[in-house]
Short mmCIF file of C-alpha atoms and ligand atoms in Angstrom, two decimals:
data_model
loop_
_atom_site.label_atom_id
_atom_site.label_comp_id
_atom_site.label_asym_id
_atom_site.label_seq_id
_atom_site.Cartn_x
_atom_site.Cartn_y
_atom_site.Cartn_z
CA MET A 463 -3.93 50.30 -3.42
CA PHE A 464 -2.79 48.64 -6.49
CA LYS A 465 -3.13 49.54 -10.17
CA ARG A 466 -1.91 46.37 -11.93
CA VAL A 467 -1.30 43.08 -10.49
CA LEU A 468 0.42 40.11 -12.04
CA ILE A 469 -1.59 36.67 -11.69
CA ALA A 470 1.18 33.98 -11.62
CA ASN A 471 -0.98 30.93 -12.26
CA ARG A 472 -3.64 29.23 -14.17
CA GLY A 473 -6.62 27.23 -14.47
CA GLU A 474 -9.45 27.92 -11.83
CA ILE A 475 -7.50 29.90 -9.35
CA ALA A 476 -6.06 31.96 -12.54
CA VAL A 477 -9.74 32.86 -13.11
CA ARG A 478 -10.35 32.99 -9.25
CA ILE A 479 -7.99 36.11 -8.77
CA PHE A 480 -8.69 37.65 -12.10
CA ARG A 481 -12.47 38.20 -10.30
CA ALA A 482 -11.69 39.56 -7.23
CA LEU A 483 -9.19 42.03 -8.80
CA ARG A 484 -11.29 43.68 -11.73
CA GLU A 485 -13.75 44.04 -8.55
CA LEU A 486 -11.05 46.14 -6.66
CA ASP A 487 -11.08 47.96 -9.83
CA ILE A 488 -7.00 47.12 -10.42
CA GLU A 489 -6.27 45.87 -13.91
CA PRO A 490 -5.06 42.10 -14.27
CA VAL A 491 -1.71 41.18 -16.09
CA VAL A 492 -1.77 37.54 -16.87
CA VAL A 493 0.76 35.02 -18.24
CA TYR A 494 0.41 31.56 -19.62
CA SER A 495 2.56 29.06 -21.93
CA GLN A 496 2.59 27.94 -25.21
CA ALA A 497 0.20 24.89 -23.85
CA ASP A 498 -2.12 27.50 -22.74
CA ALA A 499 -2.92 30.27 -25.13
CA GLU A 500 -6.81 29.07 -25.50
CA ALA A 501 -7.15 29.11 -21.60
CA LEU A 502 -9.55 30.82 -19.84
CA HIS A 503 -7.90 33.38 -18.12
CA VAL A 504 -5.97 34.66 -21.32
CA GLN A 505 -9.34 34.82 -22.88
CA LEU A 506 -10.54 36.92 -20.41
CA ALA A 507 -7.74 39.33 -19.56
CA GLU A 508 -6.65 42.23 -21.69
CA HIS A 509 -2.87 41.77 -20.99
CA ALA A 510 -2.12 38.54 -21.27
CA TYR A 511 1.70 37.46 -22.21
CA CYS A 512 3.73 34.01 -23.17
CA ILE A 513 5.83 33.03 -21.18
CA GLY A 514 7.43 29.62 -22.41
CA PRO A 515 6.80 26.29 -23.72
CA ALA A 516 3.93 23.72 -21.61
CA ARG A 517 6.60 22.39 -18.98
CA SER A 518 5.76 24.31 -15.85
CA ALA A 519 9.32 24.74 -14.99
CA ASP A 520 9.73 26.90 -18.60
CA SER A 521 7.00 28.71 -18.26
CA TYR A 522 4.93 28.88 -14.52
CA LEU A 523 8.26 28.55 -12.98
CA ASN A 524 9.90 30.76 -15.16
CA VAL A 525 11.29 33.47 -12.31
CA GLU A 526 13.04 35.43 -15.02
CA ALA A 527 9.85 35.68 -17.66
CA ILE A 528 7.17 35.92 -15.02
CA LEU A 529 9.27 39.24 -13.17
CA THR A 530 10.34 40.50 -17.10
CA VAL A 531 6.77 40.45 -17.66
CA ALA A 532 5.84 42.04 -14.44
CA GLN A 533 8.16 45.17 -14.97
CA ALA A 534 7.64 45.76 -18.20
CA THR A 535 3.74 45.89 -17.93
CA GLY A 536 4.33 48.33 -14.59
CA CYS A 537 2.66 46.04 -12.31
CA ASP A 538 3.09 46.85 -8.64
CA ALA A 539 1.87 43.48 -7.32
CA ILE A 540 2.44 39.65 -8.05
CA HIS A 541 -0.35 37.14 -6.87
CA PRO A 542 0.84 33.58 -6.95
CA GLY A 543 -2.30 31.46 -6.31
CA TYR A 544 -1.63 27.80 -5.23
CA GLY A 545 1.40 25.01 -6.20
CA PHE A 546 3.82 26.79 -8.49
CA LEU A 547 5.70 29.83 -7.29
CA SER A 548 3.56 30.23 -4.44
CA GLU A 549 5.49 28.75 -1.74
CA ASN A 550 8.73 29.77 -2.94
CA PRO A 551 10.69 32.19 -0.89
CA ASP A 552 13.51 33.08 -2.91
CA PHE A 553 10.27 33.97 -5.67
CA ALA A 554 8.94 36.37 -3.22
CA ASP A 555 12.17 37.92 -1.76
CA ALA A 556 12.96 38.67 -6.02
CA CYS A 557 9.26 40.37 -6.99
CA LEU A 558 10.16 42.97 -3.18
CA GLN A 559 13.28 43.26 -5.05
CA ALA A 560 11.80 43.74 -7.99
CA GLY A 561 9.89 46.64 -6.59
CA MET A 562 6.52 44.47 -6.15
CA ALA A 563 4.55 43.13 -3.88
CA PHE A 564 4.28 39.80 -3.33
CA ILE A 565 0.72 38.55 -1.90
CA GLY A 566 1.28 36.35 1.00
CA PRO A 567 4.10 36.26 3.78
CA SER A 568 7.63 37.38 3.40
CA GLY A 569 10.25 35.28 1.60
CA ASP A 570 11.46 34.72 5.59
CA VAL A 571 8.15 33.20 6.87
CA ILE A 572 7.76 31.07 3.31
CA ARG A 573 11.24 29.29 4.15
CA ALA A 574 10.95 29.24 8.05
CA MET A 575 7.22 27.15 7.45
CA GLY A 576 8.29 25.59 4.23
CA ASN A 577 10.81 22.72 5.97
CA LYS A 578 8.17 21.09 7.82
CA ALA A 579 10.49 19.30 9.80
CA ALA A 580 11.37 23.06 11.02
CA ALA A 581 8.03 24.11 11.61
CA ARG A 582 7.62 21.40 13.87
CA ARG A 583 10.05 22.77 15.97
CA LEU A 584 8.77 26.39 15.90
CA MET A 585 5.26 24.87 16.61
CA ILE A 586 7.12 23.13 19.78
CA SER A 587 8.36 26.16 21.19
CA ALA A 588 4.68 28.01 20.54
CA GLY A 589 3.20 25.22 22.37
CA VAL A 590 1.41 23.88 19.75
CA PRO A 591 0.75 19.99 19.99
CA VAL A 592 2.36 18.24 17.12
CA VAL A 593 2.51 14.61 16.50
CA PRO A 594 5.27 12.83 18.16
CA GLY A 595 8.19 12.27 15.97
CA SER A 596 11.68 13.26 14.89
CA ASP A 597 13.56 16.44 16.39
CA GLY A 598 14.05 17.96 12.82
CA ALA A 599 15.63 15.85 10.18
CA LEU A 600 17.02 12.29 9.83
CA ASP A 601 20.01 11.93 8.34
CA ASN A 602 20.13 8.20 8.01
CA VAL A 603 18.22 5.09 8.06
CA GLN A 604 19.87 4.03 11.32
CA GLN A 605 18.75 7.46 12.97
CA ALA A 606 15.05 6.95 11.63
CA ARG A 607 15.17 3.31 13.09
CA ALA A 608 15.83 4.71 16.64
CA VAL A 609 13.22 7.11 17.00
CA ALA A 610 10.60 4.90 15.37
CA GLU A 611 12.35 2.64 18.18
CA GLY A 612 11.39 5.99 20.77
CA ILE A 613 7.81 6.76 19.55
CA GLY A 614 6.71 3.29 18.41
CA TYR A 615 5.28 1.72 14.85
CA PRO A 616 3.39 2.66 13.54
CA VAL A 617 5.44 5.51 11.68
CA LEU A 618 5.15 8.03 9.05
CA ILE A 619 8.10 9.02 7.01
CA LYS A 620 7.54 12.54 5.08
CA ALA A 621 9.59 14.90 3.44
CA SER A 622 10.83 18.41 5.11
CA ALA A 623 10.06 19.81 1.92
CA GLY A 624 6.62 18.37 1.08
CA GLY A 625 3.23 18.94 -0.47
CA GLY A 626 0.93 17.32 -2.28
CA GLY A 627 1.11 13.94 -0.69
CA ARG A 628 3.87 12.97 -1.89
CA GLY A 629 7.45 11.74 -0.41
CA MET A 630 5.52 9.98 2.30
CA ARG A 631 5.55 6.35 3.35
CA ARG A 632 3.54 4.47 6.23
CA VAL A 633 5.86 2.41 8.40
CA PHE A 634 4.34 -0.85 10.08
CA ALA A 635 7.15 -3.04 11.31
CA PRO A 636 10.50 -2.44 11.43
CA GLU A 637 11.61 -4.84 9.06
CA GLN A 638 9.94 -2.47 5.89
CA LEU A 639 11.88 0.41 7.63
CA GLU A 640 15.01 1.03 5.03
CA THR A 641 12.94 -0.03 1.85
CA LEU A 642 10.46 2.64 2.31
CA PHE A 643 12.61 4.85 3.95
CA GLU A 644 14.95 4.74 0.45
CA GLU A 645 11.57 5.04 -1.39
CA ALA A 646 10.35 8.14 0.32
CA ARG A 647 13.86 9.55 0.34
CA SER A 648 13.88 9.39 -4.03
CA GLU A 649 10.14 10.41 -4.48
CA ALA A 650 10.60 13.32 -2.17
CA LEU A 651 14.27 14.07 -4.76
CA ALA A 652 11.71 13.58 -7.53
CA CYS A 653 9.07 15.28 -6.71
CA PHE A 654 10.87 18.75 -4.49
CA GLY A 655 14.51 18.37 -5.50
CA ASN A 656 15.46 17.75 -1.45
CA GLY A 657 15.58 14.27 0.12
CA GLU A 658 15.23 15.04 3.46
CA LEU A 659 12.86 13.19 5.77
CA TYR A 660 11.81 13.54 9.16
CA MET A 661 9.35 11.17 10.47
CA GLU A 662 5.86 11.17 12.93
CA LYS A 663 4.27 8.58 14.76
CA LEU A 664 1.32 7.42 12.10
CA VAL A 665 -2.05 8.61 13.72
CA LEU A 666 -4.24 5.73 12.69
CA ASN A 667 -7.68 7.18 11.47
CA PRO A 668 -7.34 10.58 11.89
CA ARG A 669 -9.80 13.02 10.34
CA HIS A 670 -8.04 15.93 9.03
CA ILE A 671 -9.09 19.09 9.91
CA GLU A 672 -7.48 22.81 9.25
CA PHE A 673 -7.90 26.56 10.30
CA GLN A 674 -8.22 28.89 8.49
CA ILE A 675 -5.70 32.13 9.47
CA MET A 676 -5.53 36.05 8.04
CA ALA A 677 -2.82 38.15 9.31
CA ASP A 678 -2.22 41.89 8.37
CA ARG A 679 0.57 44.18 8.81
CA GLN A 680 -0.91 46.06 11.92
CA GLY A 681 -0.28 42.86 13.94
CA ASN A 682 -4.16 41.35 13.72
CA VAL A 683 -4.38 37.89 13.47
CA ILE A 684 -7.60 35.87 12.84
CA HIS A 685 -9.44 32.45 12.08
CA LEU A 686 -12.33 31.84 9.93
CA GLY A 687 -13.24 28.71 11.17
CA ASP A 688 -12.07 24.94 10.42
CA ARG A 689 -12.40 22.58 7.28
CA ASP A 690 -12.77 19.09 7.09
CA CYS A 691 -10.34 17.29 4.57
CA SER A 692 -10.70 13.81 5.38
CA ILE A 693 -12.01 11.93 1.89
CA GLN A 694 -8.39 11.89 0.52
CA ARG A 695 -7.11 9.78 -2.19
CA ARG A 696 -3.73 8.90 -1.66
CA ASN A 697 -3.13 11.84 1.15
CA GLN A 698 -4.40 13.83 -1.56
CA LYS A 699 -7.68 16.36 -0.81
CA MET A 700 -11.02 15.19 -2.93
CA LEU A 701 -14.15 16.76 -0.72
CA GLU A 702 -13.71 19.63 1.81
CA GLU A 703 -16.53 20.98 4.50
CA SER A 704 -17.20 23.28 6.96
CA PRO A 705 -17.64 23.37 9.56
CA SER A 706 -16.72 19.73 10.88
CA LYS A 707 -18.89 17.75 12.10
CA ALA A 708 -16.40 15.83 14.59
CA LEU A 709 -15.52 18.95 16.80
CA SER A 710 -17.74 20.45 19.24
CA PRO A 711 -17.34 24.38 19.77
CA GLN A 712 -15.03 23.82 22.60
CA LEU A 713 -12.65 21.56 20.58
CA ARG A 714 -13.37 24.04 17.72
CA GLU A 715 -12.27 27.00 20.51
CA ARG A 716 -8.99 25.34 21.45
CA MET A 717 -7.57 24.25 17.80
CA GLY A 718 -8.75 27.93 16.52
CA ALA A 719 -6.79 29.32 19.35
CA ALA A 720 -3.75 26.86 18.51
CA ALA A 721 -4.08 27.96 15.19
CA VAL A 722 -3.81 31.82 15.92
CA ALA A 723 -1.01 30.94 18.42
CA ALA A 724 0.71 28.98 15.31
CA ALA A 725 0.52 31.92 13.21
CA ARG A 726 1.68 34.47 15.54
CA ALA A 727 4.63 32.07 15.96
CA ALA A 728 5.71 31.96 12.61
CA GLY A 729 5.25 36.01 12.45
CA TYR A 730 2.37 35.44 9.56
CA GLU A 731 1.10 38.03 7.17
CA ASN A 732 -1.59 37.27 4.80
CA ALA A 733 -4.01 33.78 4.15
CA GLY A 734 -2.10 30.70 5.16
CA THR A 735 -3.86 27.57 7.02
CA ILE A 736 -2.62 25.70 9.61
CA GLU A 737 -3.57 21.71 9.44
CA PHE A 738 -4.17 19.05 11.75
CA VAL A 739 -4.56 15.62 12.59
CA LEU A 740 -7.39 15.08 15.20
CA ASP A 741 -7.19 11.18 16.83
CA GLN A 742 -10.39 9.58 17.96
CA GLU A 743 -9.75 10.27 21.25
CA GLY A 744 -10.05 14.15 20.31
CA ASN A 745 -6.66 14.99 20.40
CA PHE A 746 -5.23 16.97 17.52
CA TYR A 747 -1.64 17.92 16.20
CA PHE A 748 -0.06 20.39 13.80
CA ILE A 749 1.08 18.74 10.70
CA GLU A 750 1.90 21.74 8.94
CA MET A 751 1.32 25.35 7.96
CA ASN A 752 0.23 25.96 4.15
CA THR A 753 1.58 30.39 3.84
CA ARG A 754 -1.04 30.69 0.48
CA ILE A 755 -4.39 30.33 -0.17
CA GLN A 756 -6.22 27.00 -0.28
CA VAL A 757 -7.61 25.03 -2.98
CA GLU A 758 -10.34 24.48 -0.73
CA HIS A 759 -10.95 28.22 0.60
CA PRO A 760 -13.97 28.69 -0.77
CA VAL A 761 -15.71 26.51 1.70
CA THR A 762 -14.68 29.24 4.01
CA GLU A 763 -15.91 31.69 2.08
CA MET A 764 -19.57 30.53 1.94
CA VAL A 765 -19.70 30.39 5.88
CA THR A 766 -18.03 33.88 6.52
CA GLY A 767 -19.35 35.09 4.20
CA LEU A 768 -15.99 37.30 3.64
CA ASP A 769 -13.66 37.28 0.11
CA LEU A 770 -10.41 35.44 0.85
CA VAL A 771 -8.38 36.73 -2.02
CA ARG A 772 -9.95 40.37 -2.01
CA GLU A 773 -8.50 40.70 1.71
CA GLN A 774 -5.36 39.07 0.50
CA ILE A 775 -4.60 41.84 -1.79
CA ARG A 776 -6.06 44.57 0.97
CA VAL A 777 -3.58 42.84 3.13
CA ALA A 778 -0.29 42.85 1.08
CA ALA A 779 -1.16 46.89 -0.08
CA GLY A 780 -0.96 47.17 3.70
CA LEU A 781 -4.50 47.90 4.72
CA PRO A 782 -6.11 46.18 8.05
CA LEU A 783 -8.09 43.29 7.92
CA SER A 784 -12.00 44.16 7.15
CA VAL A 785 -13.19 42.22 9.97
CA ARG A 786 -11.85 40.93 13.78
CA GLN A 787 -12.13 38.12 15.56
CA GLU A 788 -15.31 39.02 17.00
CA GLU A 789 -17.46 39.76 13.83
CA VAL A 790 -16.41 36.76 12.07
CA CYS A 791 -19.70 34.52 12.16
CA LEU A 792 -20.28 31.17 10.96
CA ARG A 793 -23.40 30.89 9.28
CA GLY A 794 -25.03 27.13 7.99
CA HIS A 795 -22.74 24.77 6.43
CA ALA A 796 -20.70 24.55 2.79
CA ILE A 797 -19.25 21.50 0.96
CA GLU A 798 -16.59 21.51 -2.12
CA CYS A 799 -16.29 18.58 -4.24
CA ARG A 800 -13.04 18.55 -6.59
CA ILE A 801 -13.63 17.57 -10.40
CA ASN A 802 -10.69 16.35 -11.78
CA ALA A 803 -9.73 14.67 -14.94
CA GLU A 804 -8.61 11.63 -13.13
CA ASP A 805 -10.38 7.59 -13.63
CA PRO A 806 -11.11 6.27 -10.28
CA ARG A 807 -11.20 3.21 -11.64
CA ARG A 808 -7.78 3.17 -13.29
CA ALA A 809 -5.91 3.89 -9.76
CA PHE A 810 -7.04 8.21 -10.49
CA ARG A 811 -5.17 8.08 -13.31
CA PRO A 812 -5.14 11.49 -15.31
CA SER A 813 -7.51 11.49 -18.01
CA PRO A 814 -7.15 14.96 -19.81
CA GLY A 815 -8.33 15.74 -23.62
CA THR A 816 -10.58 17.50 -25.46
CA VAL A 817 -14.45 18.81 -23.47
CA GLU A 818 -16.56 18.04 -25.82
CA PHE A 819 -19.43 19.55 -24.24
CA LEU A 820 -19.93 20.95 -20.69
CA HIS A 821 -23.08 21.52 -18.53
CA LEU A 822 -22.58 23.72 -15.37
CA PRO A 823 -24.78 23.19 -12.36
CA GLY A 824 -26.28 26.80 -10.85
CA GLY A 825 -29.22 27.48 -8.83
CA TYR A 826 -29.59 29.03 -4.85
CA GLY A 827 -26.48 28.46 -2.86
CA VAL A 828 -24.39 27.39 -5.61
CA ARG A 829 -20.85 28.11 -6.60
CA VAL A 830 -18.64 27.04 -9.37
CA ASP A 831 -14.86 27.77 -9.81
CA THR A 832 -13.69 26.42 -13.06
CA ALA A 833 -11.69 27.44 -16.32
CA LEU A 834 -13.52 25.06 -18.68
CA TYR A 835 -15.86 25.65 -21.14
CA THR A 836 -17.37 23.75 -24.08
CA GLY A 837 -14.18 23.25 -26.83
CA TYR A 838 -11.40 24.21 -24.44
CA ASP A 839 -9.03 21.38 -24.83
CA LEU A 840 -7.46 20.22 -21.10
CA PRO A 841 -3.33 19.82 -21.52
CA PRO A 842 -1.84 16.96 -19.91
CA TYR A 843 1.07 18.92 -18.45
CA TYR A 844 -0.65 20.42 -15.47
CA ASP A 845 -2.85 19.85 -12.21
CA SER A 846 -6.25 17.48 -13.44
CA LEU A 847 -8.40 20.07 -11.28
CA MET A 848 -11.33 20.49 -13.69
CA ALA A 849 -13.58 22.41 -11.61
CA LYS A 850 -15.01 22.83 -8.14
CA LEU A 851 -18.33 22.48 -6.91
CA ILE A 852 -18.98 24.42 -4.05
CA VAL A 853 -22.56 24.24 -2.24
CA CYS A 854 -23.97 26.11 0.97
CA ALA A 855 -26.61 25.63 2.91
CA PRO A 856 -28.32 26.31 6.69
CA THR A 857 -27.83 22.59 7.55
CA ARG A 858 -25.04 19.91 6.70
CA LEU A 859 -28.14 17.48 5.52
CA GLU A 860 -29.33 19.92 3.21
CA ALA A 861 -25.50 21.30 1.73
CA ILE A 862 -25.61 17.41 1.15
CA ARG A 863 -28.54 17.01 -0.55
CA ARG A 864 -27.75 19.99 -2.50
CA MET A 865 -24.21 18.89 -3.73
CA ARG A 866 -26.34 15.59 -5.19
CA ARG A 867 -28.21 17.16 -7.16
CA CYS A 868 -25.75 19.46 -8.44
CA LEU A 869 -23.33 16.68 -9.41
CA GLU A 870 -26.30 14.98 -11.16
CA GLU A 871 -26.74 18.46 -13.01
CA LEU A 872 -22.89 18.02 -14.31
CA VAL A 873 -22.11 16.92 -17.49
CA ILE A 874 -18.52 16.69 -18.76
CA HIS A 875 -18.23 14.78 -22.45
CA GLY A 876 -14.75 14.04 -23.20
CA PRO A 877 -12.43 13.72 -19.89
CA VAL A 878 -13.11 10.95 -17.56
CA HIS A 879 -13.65 12.25 -13.85
CA ASN A 880 -14.45 11.53 -10.42
CA GLY A 881 -18.48 12.93 -10.21
CA ASP A 882 -19.63 9.84 -10.14
CA LEU A 883 -17.73 8.69 -7.54
CA LEU A 884 -17.91 12.31 -5.48
CA HIS A 885 -22.16 11.28 -6.02
CA GLN A 886 -22.01 8.26 -4.51
CA ILE A 887 -19.42 9.25 -1.36
CA LEU A 888 -22.29 11.87 -0.78
CA TYR A 889 -25.07 8.68 -0.05
CA HIS A 890 -22.53 6.77 1.90
CA PRO A 891 -24.23 6.13 5.18
CA ASP A 892 -21.32 6.90 6.88
CA PHE A 893 -20.67 10.12 5.15
CA VAL A 894 -24.00 11.34 5.81
CA ARG A 895 -23.66 10.75 9.60
CA GLY A 896 -20.48 12.36 9.31
CA ASN A 897 -18.85 9.52 10.80
CA TYR A 898 -15.42 9.12 8.36
CA ASP A 899 -11.78 9.37 8.47
CA THR A 900 -8.67 9.98 6.18
CA GLY A 901 -9.18 6.10 5.70
CA PHE A 902 -12.39 6.45 4.45
CA LEU A 903 -12.10 6.60 0.91
CA ALA A 904 -9.74 3.68 1.03
CA ALA A 905 -11.58 1.44 2.64
CA HIS A 906 -14.85 1.77 0.59
CA MET A 907 -13.74 1.94 -2.44
CA ASP A 908 -14.81 -0.69 -3.84
CA THR A 909 -18.56 -0.38 -2.63
CA LEU A 910 -18.61 3.38 -4.11
CA LEU A 911 -17.09 2.11 -7.36
CA ALA A 912 -19.91 -0.87 -7.50
CA TRP A 913 -22.80 1.72 -6.60
CA CYS A 914 -21.26 3.67 -9.71
CA GLY A 915 -21.32 0.66 -11.66
CA GLU A 916 -25.06 -0.25 -11.06
CA GLU A 917 -25.89 3.78 -11.60
CA GLU A 918 -24.02 3.45 -15.31
CA GLU A 919 -25.81 0.42 -15.83
CA GLN A 920 -29.67 2.02 -15.24
CA ALA A 921 -28.84 4.95 -17.41
P1 LIG B 1775 -4.41 22.06 -0.73
O1 LIG B 1775 -5.41 21.10 -1.80
O2 LIG B 1775 -4.57 21.69 0.49
O3 LIG B 1775 -4.32 23.58 -1.14
P2 LIG B 1775 -2.47 20.61 -2.07
O4 LIG B 1775 -1.00 20.40 -0.88
O5 LIG B 1775 -3.02 19.70 -2.32
O6 LIG B 1775 -2.95 21.68 -0.83
O7 LIG B 1775 -1.64 21.42 -2.85
C1 LIG B 1775 -2.09 22.18 -3.45
C2 LIG B 1775 -2.00 22.69 -5.49
O8 LIG B 1775 -0.27 22.76 -5.09
C3 LIG B 1775 -2.46 21.23 -5.50
O9 LIG B 1775 -2.50 21.65 -7.10
C4 LIG B 1775 -0.77 20.65 -6.29
O10 LIG B 1775 -0.68 19.73 -6.89
C5 LIG B 1775 0.24 21.65 -6.04
N1 LIG B 1775 1.10 21.47 -5.05
C6 LIG B 1775 1.62 21.22 -3.83
N2 LIG B 1775 2.56 21.08 -3.31
C7 LIG B 1775 3.45 21.43 -4.71
C8 LIG B 1775 4.92 21.20 -4.62
N3 LIG B 1775 5.72 20.68 -4.22
N4 LIG B 1775 4.91 21.42 -6.23
C9 LIG B 1775 3.74 21.36 -7.03
N5 LIG B 1775 3.10 21.68 -6.58
C10 LIG B 1775 2.27 21.41 -6.10
P1 LIG B 1776 1.34 17.50 2.25
O1 LIG B 1776 2.46 18.95 2.36
O2 LIG B 1776 1.24 16.59 1.01
O3 LIG B 1776 -0.16 18.34 2.05
P2 LIG B 1776 0.36 16.83 5.23
O4 LIG B 1776 1.64 16.81 6.39
O5 LIG B 1776 0.09 17.77 4.55
O6 LIG B 1776 1.20 16.74 3.71
O7 LIG B 1776 0.01 15.74 5.49
C1 LIG B 1776 -1.09 14.86 4.00
C2 LIG B 1776 -1.89 13.85 4.80
O8 LIG B 1776 -0.92 12.96 5.12
C3 LIG B 1776 -2.78 14.72 5.85
O9 LIG B 1776 -3.76 15.25 5.42
C4 LIG B 1776 -3.26 13.10 6.73
O10 LIG B 1776 -4.50 12.74 5.77
C5 LIG B 1776 -1.78 12.53 5.97
N1 LIG B 1776 -0.93 12.71 7.25
C6 LIG B 1776 0.01 13.25 7.45
N2 LIG B 1776 0.82 13.50 8.75
C7 LIG B 1776 0.05 12.45 9.40
C8 LIG B 1776 0.19 11.24 10.46
N3 LIG B 1776 1.31 12.23 11.32
N4 LIG B 1776 -0.77 10.53 10.94
C9 LIG B 1776 -1.53 10.56 9.88
N5 LIG B 1776 -1.82 10.89 8.56
C10 LIG B 1776 -1.34 11.70 8.48
MG1 LIG B 1777 -1.08 19.36 3.87
#
């Protein structure tokens, strides 16, 4: 097993990884930017090194500085978390060249899945259903037009290097195509430094269903059930649950098998997620593979009882998975709410600032993953995720009730956040029935905000 591991991340996921390392008796080494000197992961760690200015490009994306710290402190592995360098194949390769394990899949696998247009091709060859769309990348708008005519409108233009819901445009009619194609290209260039685009048919009112995968070096590939991530704002997840109410046991079995086949076809090792959209007729289609630990991994941990970050570390150290597929047992129901420092009334505008007062919920069946504390000054440079509230209970309805009371207990003075909005979602009859898709939030936003308002007036 490793002796020292560098955590190349910040925020709640850095704390999450720190905890897993300590429990394995591994010494964590953390890095931080000048804006993060007071951050929780820095305060927890005995070994903490500043790697540059606030801007991610100068610190958390600074490969040379990170590898220098890892080598100077004698680390034998690096955990990249999510975001930042986690899906950068050159970083994974560079870790190995520097004599350290990268806690994730190989650079080649990250490269293959990181180009979403190319990943579609691989999935087709593995017999995994993909959304009808372009065969690889689109060179120009003429080609886009031809593909759109072939598959029929509406279509979705997507960035090959995409992530975080960016570089995507829905096109409902031919006359919109050129403008939206150019918009997607410039957004992709600005966000990912890569303007390559591809096209998929726009699946109407789909659910986002994903499967957690774990694979070891011994060739074991298992799935750990599904997560329903259909509560989204601007193609970004806000609430996740497991298991999905939309899947029958038979459909879950088929999708799980497809996810395992997808991971096998990719030659996968470590933790990964296969994302699908599920249409209203019960057809599912691969959309992408995320080659890292996911923000919403705790819901899977709650229903499987498996510590996924611990598994990641063990697998990277060459140990086999600690469970076989037939030993995986999904019990009860788990829900996660992402508490973001964003103002839902102002188009989810980021709202960083000082946390004047903080009270976190607790009690039976509750877990909070966060790096917040009272007095913490939330920097404006990074992701707006402040905390993840995770609950589990024997049934979905009990989990919903537990999450409602957690959101009632949560107090954050300072940054504006989406806690009230989440609370109202958990009371919406369609949500409670499990009758929702990726369009839910946009469709009900006005109603939900009005309900939030009434609550404020009463208070
Ligand atoms: P999920 O939420 O399913 O784990 P996301 O695609 O929303 O996956 O991304 C997870 C995290 O990584 C988010 O914090 C997001 O802001 C960040 N992220 C995603 N893609 C990129 C990217 N290309 N560059 C930088 N950060 C990214
Ligand atoms: P990202 O890399 O940004 O996470 P994804 O390909 O995973 O991009 O898509 C993000 C979200 O966009 C999905 O969760 C889903 O809500 C929506 N989406 C993606 N592809 C389609 C599609 N073909 N039809 C309908 N919705 C889609
Ligand atoms: Mg995605």
